[in-house]
């Protein structure tokens, strides 16, 4: 039973669950009525399996720094609960099964975009960008922003501006989300020699960038209403959660207490989930 729990942890289940929520919303927004069962069930299964594979590969690649960082030193690979060989086999099985489902049972476009996302996150970001530049999150964030697009293409078989707008929302949300965590875990990233923005450019500079990106996010999240992709339910809801995000960030700017950084990070997680639920509710109510 413990072994199963360790393998589940390797998949970063909470992160994958949030990704699947955004994928489901992408599917629903791409559908004028009910979402067809094949993409809804098999599409999300395939996306979840490939995302879990990418997470497992991330664990594998980050073993060295995970041993150093406090928040990751108890991960299964670091603790020796799972061997590197077994993690590679596990990740490979997840990837192959997930890609098989997407390629043969959903559509080729979704399979191709999902595989590109895996490469972008597990290879380009994890192995290179993360250690190369303090803009790692900004550049690499596009891979993590893909799930709503994958859900959209699973239903429609095509890419359209509305789907790309959903990607843009997550892409702009990513830097303030991760930089808040990077401030809270400043010493961890410094010890691991990962060039996160608070370590390379100071905490004050990072806080300013978090504020600027949050303001940009407030503007970007108004676009679904502006282009008639969503209605008043979404707009009112997103204005409320944007105000909450801005208040957290302003408090972060004024407060030297690191605890405000982790509160901002946690709020950002709820923020993204609520935003996509608002899109979903608005779509079906209106």
mmCIF file of C-alpha atoms in Angstrom:
data_model
loop_
_atom_site.group_PDB
_atom_site.id
_atom_site.type_symbol
_atom_site.label_atom_id
_atom_site.label_comp_id
_atom_site.label_asym_id
_atom_site.label_seq_id
_atom_site.Cartn_x
_atom_site.Cartn_y
_atom_site.Cartn_z
ATOM 1 C CA UNK A 1 0.000 0.000 0.000
ATOM 2 C CA UNK A 2 2.848 2.384 0.831
ATOM 3 C CA UNK A 3 4.433 1.648 -2.538
ATOM 4 C CA UNK A 4 1.224 2.649 -4.326
ATOM 5 C CA UNK A 5 1.142 5.882 -2.316
ATOM 6 C CA UNK A 6 4.755 6.618 -3.312
ATOM 7 C CA UNK A 7 4.033 6.119 -7.007
ATOM 8 C CA UNK A 8 0.952 8.338 -6.725
ATOM 9 C CA UNK A 9 3.097 11.038 -5.108
ATOM 10 C CA UNK A 10 5.506 10.736 -8.037
ATOM 11 C CA UNK A 11 2.637 11.890 -10.303
ATOM 12 C CA UNK A 12 2.035 15.164 -8.384
ATOM 13 C CA UNK A 13 -1.701 14.355 -8.163
ATOM 14 C CA UNK A 14 -2.865 17.756 -6.891
ATOM 15 C CA UNK A 15 -1.152 19.549 -9.749
ATOM 16 C CA UNK A 16 -2.576 17.074 -12.268
ATOM 17 C CA UNK A 17 -6.074 17.481 -10.797
ATOM 18 C CA UNK A 18 -5.909 21.237 -11.341
ATOM 19 C CA UNK A 19 -4.681 20.653 -14.889
ATOM 20 C CA UNK A 20 -7.573 18.300 -15.588
ATOM 21 C CA UNK A 21 -10.050 20.848 -14.233
ATOM 22 C CA UNK A 22 -8.767 23.374 -16.796
ATOM 23 C CA UNK A 23 -8.851 20.694 -19.500
ATOM 24 C CA UNK A 24 -12.491 19.850 -18.707
ATOM 25 C CA UNK A 25 -13.421 23.526 -18.859
ATOM 26 C CA UNK A 26 -11.657 23.796 -22.221
ATOM 27 C CA UNK A 27 -13.752 20.866 -23.469
ATOM 28 C CA UNK A 28 -16.979 22.389 -22.197
ATOM 29 C CA UNK A 29 -16.282 25.794 -23.732
ATOM 30 C CA UNK A 30 -15.500 24.125 -27.056
ATOM 31 C CA UNK A 31 -18.902 22.401 -27.008
ATOM 32 C CA UNK A 32 -22.218 24.077 -27.738
ATOM 33 C CA UNK A 33 -24.047 21.392 -25.764
ATOM 34 C CA UNK A 34 -22.941 18.357 -23.800
ATOM 35 C CA UNK A 35 -19.323 17.278 -24.170
ATOM 36 C CA UNK A 36 -19.010 14.003 -26.138
ATOM 37 C CA UNK A 37 -18.133 11.151 -23.797
ATOM 38 C CA UNK A 38 -15.063 9.915 -25.715
ATOM 39 C CA UNK A 39 -13.023 13.116 -25.398
ATOM 40 C CA UNK A 40 -14.422 13.829 -21.938
ATOM 41 C CA UNK A 41 -13.370 10.475 -20.484
ATOM 42 C CA UNK A 42 -10.572 9.209 -22.695
ATOM 43 C CA UNK A 43 -9.200 12.651 -23.524
ATOM 44 C CA UNK A 44 -8.804 13.615 -19.880
ATOM 45 C CA UNK A 45 -7.471 10.166 -19.019
ATOM 46 C CA UNK A 46 -4.797 10.452 -21.698
ATOM 47 C CA UNK A 47 -3.886 14.012 -20.696
ATOM 48 C CA UNK A 48 -3.705 13.010 -17.012
ATOM 49 C CA UNK A 49 -1.463 10.020 -17.754
ATOM 50 C CA UNK A 50 0.981 12.062 -19.838
ATOM 51 C CA UNK A 51 0.979 14.869 -17.263
ATOM 52 C CA UNK A 52 1.710 12.302 -14.549
ATOM 53 C CA UNK A 53 4.550 10.945 -16.674
ATOM 54 C CA UNK A 54 6.005 14.448 -16.981
ATOM 55 C CA UNK A 55 5.734 14.869 -13.197
ATOM 56 C CA UNK A 56 7.546 11.582 -12.598
ATOM 57 C CA UNK A 57 10.316 12.606 -15.005
ATOM 58 C CA UNK A 58 10.574 15.921 -13.161
ATOM 59 C CA UNK A 59 11.097 14.017 -9.883
ATOM 60 C CA UNK A 60 13.779 11.937 -11.576
ATOM 61 C CA UNK A 61 15.647 14.916 -13.043
ATOM 62 C CA UNK A 62 15.450 16.965 -9.822
ATOM 63 C CA UNK A 63 16.800 14.329 -7.441
ATOM 64 C CA UNK A 64 20.022 16.234 -6.744
ATOM 65 C CA UNK A 65 18.366 19.507 -5.797
ATOM 66 C CA UNK A 66 15.458 17.764 -4.072
ATOM 67 C CA UNK A 67 17.925 16.373 -1.531
ATOM 68 C CA UNK A 68 19.002 19.918 -0.684
ATOM 69 C CA UNK A 69 15.638 21.689 -0.572
ATOM 70 C CA UNK A 70 13.520 21.387 2.547
ATOM 71 C CA UNK A 71 10.155 21.139 0.816
ATOM 72 C CA UNK A 72 11.286 18.293 -1.475
ATOM 73 C CA UNK A 73 13.696 16.241 0.631
ATOM 74 C CA UNK A 74 11.001 13.711 1.534
ATOM 75 C CA UNK A 75 10.000 12.862 -2.027
ATOM 76 C CA UNK A 76 9.977 9.103 -2.802
ATOM 77 C CA UNK A 77 13.068 9.110 -5.032
ATOM 78 C CA UNK A 78 15.105 11.143 -2.562
ATOM 79 C CA UNK A 79 14.132 8.824 0.276
ATOM 80 C CA UNK A 80 15.023 5.745 -1.785
ATOM 81 C CA UNK A 81 11.459 4.422 -1.704
ATOM 82 C CA UNK A 82 11.481 4.230 -5.512
ATOM 83 C CA UNK A 83 14.594 3.609 -7.584
ATOM 84 C CA UNK A 84 15.543 5.725 -10.572
ATOM 85 C CA UNK A 85 15.141 2.702 -12.821
ATOM 86 C CA UNK A 86 11.621 2.019 -11.596
ATOM 87 C CA UNK A 87 10.649 5.675 -11.926
ATOM 88 C CA UNK A 88 11.808 5.665 -15.564
ATOM 89 C CA UNK A 89 9.796 2.498 -16.251
ATOM 90 C CA UNK A 90 6.761 3.976 -14.496
ATOM 91 C CA UNK A 91 6.974 7.288 -16.366
ATOM 92 C CA UNK A 92 7.461 5.477 -19.677
ATOM 93 C CA UNK A 93 4.393 3.281 -19.141
ATOM 94 C CA UNK A 94 2.253 6.295 -18.260
ATOM 95 C CA UNK A 95 3.491 8.175 -21.311
ATOM 96 C CA UNK A 96 3.004 5.290 -23.751
ATOM 97 C CA UNK A 97 -0.485 4.452 -22.491
ATOM 98 C CA UNK A 98 -1.525 8.104 -22.404
ATOM 99 C CA UNK A 99 -0.192 8.807 -25.899
ATOM 100 C CA UNK A 100 -1.833 5.652 -27.257
ATOM 101 C CA UNK A 101 -5.207 6.785 -25.913
ATOM 102 C CA UNK A 102 -4.832 10.306 -27.291
ATOM 103 C CA UNK A 103 -3.431 9.296 -30.683
ATOM 104 C CA UNK A 104 -5.770 6.411 -31.503
ATOM 105 C CA UNK A 105 -8.913 7.177 -29.502
ATOM 106 C CA UNK A 106 -9.073 10.992 -29.372
ATOM 107 C CA UNK A 107 -7.226 12.805 -32.180
ATOM 108 C CA UNK A 108 -3.715 13.337 -33.508
ATOM 109 C CA UNK A 109 -3.643 17.088 -32.805
ATOM 110 C CA UNK A 110 -4.336 16.600 -29.096
ATOM 111 C CA UNK A 111 -1.751 13.813 -28.931
ATOM 112 C CA UNK A 112 0.890 15.988 -30.622
ATOM 113 C CA UNK A 113 0.232 19.034 -28.419
ATOM 114 C CA UNK A 114 0.227 16.900 -25.262
ATOM 115 C CA UNK A 115 3.559 15.333 -26.212
ATOM 116 C CA UNK A 116 5.040 18.772 -26.944
ATOM 117 C CA UNK A 117 3.891 19.898 -23.497
ATOM 118 C CA UNK A 118 5.608 16.901 -21.899
ATOM 119 C CA UNK A 119 8.856 17.685 -23.733
ATOM 120 C CA UNK A 120 8.546 21.361 -22.859
ATOM 121 C CA UNK A 121 8.128 20.679 -19.142
ATOM 122 C CA UNK A 122 10.087 17.495 -18.447
ATOM 123 C CA UNK A 123 13.000 18.214 -20.783
ATOM 124 C CA UNK A 124 13.297 21.850 -21.868
ATOM 125 C CA UNK A 125 12.191 23.419 -18.561
ATOM 126 C CA UNK A 126 13.372 20.856 -16.000
ATOM 127 C CA UNK A 127 16.747 19.994 -17.533
ATOM 128 C CA UNK A 128 17.689 23.376 -19.028
ATOM 129 C CA UNK A 129 15.596 26.485 -18.339
ATOM 130 C CA UNK A 130 15.226 25.910 -14.604
ATOM 131 C CA UNK A 131 18.998 26.131 -14.174
ATOM 132 C CA UNK A 132 19.786 28.607 -16.962
ATOM 133 C CA UNK A 133 17.872 31.824 -16.289
ATOM 134 C CA UNK A 134 15.773 33.592 -13.626
ATOM 135 C CA UNK A 135 13.136 33.913 -16.342
ATOM 136 C CA UNK A 136 12.753 30.116 -16.258
ATOM 137 C CA UNK A 137 9.142 30.316 -15.078
ATOM 138 C CA UNK A 138 8.213 32.970 -17.630
ATOM 139 C CA UNK A 139 9.651 31.092 -20.608
ATOM 140 C CA UNK A 140 8.786 27.582 -19.467
ATOM 141 C CA UNK A 141 5.309 28.490 -18.254
ATOM 142 C CA UNK A 142 3.808 27.865 -21.676
ATOM 143 C CA UNK A 143 4.119 24.085 -21.199
ATOM 144 C CA UNK A 144 2.126 24.156 -17.978
ATOM 145 C CA UNK A 145 -0.491 26.436 -19.524
ATOM 146 C CA UNK A 146 -1.494 23.962 -22.243
ATOM 147 C CA UNK A 147 -4.231 21.798 -20.576
ATOM 148 C CA UNK A 148 -7.267 23.947 -21.518
ATOM 149 C CA UNK A 149 -6.019 23.989 -25.105
ATOM 150 C CA UNK A 150 -5.640 20.202 -25.005
ATOM 151 C CA UNK A 151 -9.194 19.849 -23.732
ATOM 152 C CA UNK A 152 -10.442 22.196 -26.449
ATOM 153 C CA UNK A 153 -8.675 20.329 -29.253
ATOM 154 C CA UNK A 154 -9.831 16.959 -27.890
ATOM 155 C CA UNK A 155 -13.404 18.076 -28.602
ATOM 156 C CA UNK A 156 -13.000 20.327 -31.644
ATOM 157 C CA UNK A 157 -9.916 18.903 -33.349
ATOM 158 C CA UNK A 158 -8.679 22.445 -34.001
ATOM 159 C CA UNK A 159 -6.960 25.413 -32.362
ATOM 160 C CA UNK A 160 -8.863 28.692 -32.123
ATOM 161 C CA UNK A 161 -8.289 32.106 -30.476
ATOM 162 C CA UNK A 162 -10.611 31.358 -27.535
ATOM 163 C CA UNK A 163 -8.575 28.279 -26.622
ATOM 164 C CA UNK A 164 -5.345 30.273 -26.847
ATOM 165 C CA UNK A 165 -6.864 32.890 -24.527
ATOM 166 C CA UNK A 166 -7.332 30.212 -21.870
ATOM 167 C CA UNK A 167 -3.656 29.313 -22.305
ATOM 168 C CA UNK A 168 -2.724 32.993 -21.976
ATOM 169 C CA UNK A 169 -4.590 33.288 -18.672
ATOM 170 C CA UNK A 170 -2.628 30.413 -17.115
ATOM 171 C CA UNK A 171 0.614 31.632 -18.697
ATOM 172 C CA UNK A 172 0.278 35.094 -17.112
ATOM 173 C CA UNK A 173 -0.857 33.557 -13.799
ATOM 174 C CA UNK A 174 2.221 31.314 -13.560
ATOM 175 C CA UNK A 175 4.977 33.858 -12.664
ATOM 176 C CA UNK A 176 3.233 35.481 -9.663
ATOM 177 C CA UNK A 177 2.157 32.027 -8.509
ATOM 178 C CA UNK A 178 5.672 30.540 -8.526
ATOM 179 C CA UNK A 179 7.575 33.662 -7.532
ATOM 180 C CA UNK A 180 5.514 33.872 -4.329
ATOM 181 C CA UNK A 181 6.695 30.345 -3.489
ATOM 182 C CA UNK A 182 10.253 31.257 -4.496
ATOM 183 C CA UNK A 183 10.246 34.123 -1.988
ATOM 184 C CA UNK A 184 9.027 31.823 0.761
ATOM 185 C CA UNK A 185 11.640 29.196 -0.150
ATOM 186 C CA UNK A 186 14.443 31.653 -0.936
ATOM 187 C CA UNK A 187 17.156 29.830 1.008
ATOM 188 C CA UNK A 188 16.173 26.465 -0.492
ATOM 189 C CA UNK A 189 16.611 27.685 -4.058
ATOM 190 C CA UNK A 190 19.850 29.472 -3.142
ATOM 191 C CA UNK A 191 21.315 26.288 -1.607
ATOM 192 C CA UNK A 192 20.295 24.293 -4.656
ATOM 193 C CA UNK A 193 21.794 26.977 -6.929
ATOM 194 C CA UNK A 194 18.557 27.361 -8.883
ATOM 195 C CA UNK A 195 18.471 30.917 -10.312
ATOM 196 C CA UNK A 196 15.001 31.926 -9.161
ATOM 197 C CA UNK A 197 14.242 35.637 -9.370
ATOM 198 C CA UNK A 198 14.335 36.405 -5.597
ATOM 199 C CA UNK A 199 17.804 34.834 -5.409
ATOM 200 C CA UNK A 200 19.260 36.547 -8.494
ATOM 201 C CA UNK A 201 17.536 39.950 -8.380
ATOM 202 C CA UNK A 202 16.366 40.426 -4.759
ATOM 203 C CA UNK A 203 13.080 39.839 -2.996
ATOM 204 C CA UNK A 204 11.969 43.466 -3.472
ATOM 205 C CA UNK A 205 12.427 43.236 -7.241
ATOM 206 C CA UNK A 206 10.487 39.962 -7.304
ATOM 207 C CA UNK A 207 7.619 41.479 -5.328
ATOM 208 C CA UNK A 208 7.403 44.319 -7.841
ATOM 209 C CA UNK A 209 7.266 41.824 -10.697
ATOM 210 C CA UNK A 210 4.564 39.842 -8.905
ATOM 211 C CA UNK A 211 2.506 43.033 -8.655
ATOM 212 C CA UNK A 212 3.016 43.901 -12.331
ATOM 213 C CA UNK A 213 2.079 40.404 -13.484
ATOM 214 C CA UNK A 214 -0.977 40.385 -11.220
ATOM 215 C CA UNK A 215 -2.138 43.672 -12.752
ATOM 216 C CA UNK A 216 -1.537 42.172 -16.205
ATOM 217 C CA UNK A 217 -3.493 39.084 -15.136
ATOM 218 C CA UNK A 218 -6.400 41.283 -14.082
ATOM 219 C CA UNK A 219 -6.475 42.761 -17.594
ATOM 220 C CA UNK A 220 -6.071 39.421 -19.378
ATOM 221 C CA UNK A 221 -8.838 37.740 -17.376
ATOM 222 C CA UNK A 222 -11.279 40.438 -18.534
ATOM 223 C CA UNK A 223 -10.770 39.381 -22.168
ATOM 224 C CA UNK A 224 -13.224 36.430 -22.164
ATOM 225 C CA UNK A 225 -15.998 38.914 -21.343
ATOM 226 C CA UNK A 226 -14.728 41.537 -23.790
ATOM 227 C CA UNK A 227 -14.750 39.094 -26.729
ATOM 228 C CA UNK A 228 -18.166 37.668 -25.719
ATOM 229 C CA UNK A 229 -16.678 34.329 -24.757
ATOM 230 C CA UNK A 230 -18.282 34.641 -21.315
ATOM 231 C CA UNK A 231 -20.924 36.750 -19.604
ATOM 232 C CA UNK A 232 -21.625 38.754 -16.492
ATOM 233 C CA UNK A 233 -21.431 35.847 -14.057
ATOM 234 C CA UNK A 234 -17.822 35.283 -15.051
ATOM 235 C CA UNK A 235 -16.953 38.985 -15.095
ATOM 236 C CA UNK A 236 -18.318 39.739 -11.633
ATOM 237 C CA UNK A 237 -16.738 36.601 -10.188
ATOM 238 C CA UNK A 238 -13.344 37.191 -11.755
ATOM 239 C CA UNK A 239 -13.332 40.838 -10.590
ATOM 240 C CA UNK A 240 -13.842 39.629 -7.012
ATOM 241 C CA UNK A 241 -11.049 37.040 -7.109
ATOM 242 C CA UNK A 242 -8.755 39.490 -8.925
ATOM 243 C CA UNK A 243 -9.329 41.976 -6.100
ATOM 244 C CA UNK A 244 -8.428 39.243 -3.621
ATOM 245 C CA UNK A 245 -5.242 38.446 -5.533
ATOM 246 C CA UNK A 246 -4.253 42.129 -5.681
ATOM 247 C CA UNK A 247 -4.876 42.555 -1.945
ATOM 248 C CA UNK A 248 -2.656 39.548 -1.207
ATOM 249 C CA UNK A 249 0.096 40.954 -3.427
ATOM 250 C CA UNK A 250 -0.137 44.457 -1.940
ATOM 251 C CA UNK A 251 0.137 42.904 1.511
ATOM 252 C CA UNK A 252 3.168 40.969 0.266
ATOM 253 C CA UNK A 253 4.776 44.235 -0.908
ATOM 254 C CA UNK A 254 4.239 45.905 2.449
ATOM 255 C CA UNK A 255 5.045 42.924 4.652
ATOM 256 C CA UNK A 256 8.513 41.485 5.248
ATOM 257 C CA UNK A 257 7.017 38.384 6.841
ATOM 258 C CA UNK A 258 7.633 35.374 4.569
ATOM 259 C CA UNK A 259 4.324 33.894 5.674
ATOM 260 C CA UNK A 260 2.527 36.376 3.439
ATOM 261 C CA UNK A 261 4.408 34.920 0.471
ATOM 262 C CA UNK A 262 3.070 31.416 1.138
ATOM 263 C CA UNK A 263 -0.419 32.813 1.731
ATOM 264 C CA UNK A 264 -0.232 34.516 -1.660
ATOM 265 C CA UNK A 265 0.980 31.279 -3.252
ATOM 266 C CA UNK A 266 -1.882 29.289 -1.749
ATOM 267 C CA UNK A 267 -4.447 31.907 -2.747
ATOM 268 C CA UNK A 268 -3.178 31.772 -6.330
ATOM 269 C CA UNK A 269 -3.988 28.048 -6.487
ATOM 270 C CA UNK A 270 -7.574 28.610 -5.329
ATOM 271 C CA UNK A 271 -7.755 31.600 -7.676
ATOM 272 C CA UNK A 272 -7.046 29.563 -10.793
ATOM 273 C CA UNK A 273 -9.472 26.812 -9.856
ATOM 274 C CA UNK A 274 -12.258 29.310 -9.088
ATOM 275 C CA UNK A 275 -11.606 31.224 -12.320
ATOM 276 C CA UNK A 276 -12.087 28.140 -14.465
ATOM 277 C CA UNK A 277 -15.161 27.084 -12.485
ATOM 278 C CA UNK A 278 -16.585 30.554 -13.140
ATOM 279 C CA UNK A 279 -15.994 30.072 -16.868
ATOM 280 C CA UNK A 280 -17.781 26.732 -16.671
ATOM 281 C CA UNK A 281 -20.779 27.993 -14.685
ATOM 282 C CA UNK A 282 -21.130 31.061 -16.886
ATOM 283 C CA UNK A 283 -21.022 28.921 -20.046
ATOM 284 C CA UNK A 284 -23.924 26.729 -19.002
ATOM 285 C CA UNK A 285 -26.042 29.263 -17.107
ATOM 286 C CA UNK A 286 -25.918 31.868 -19.862
#
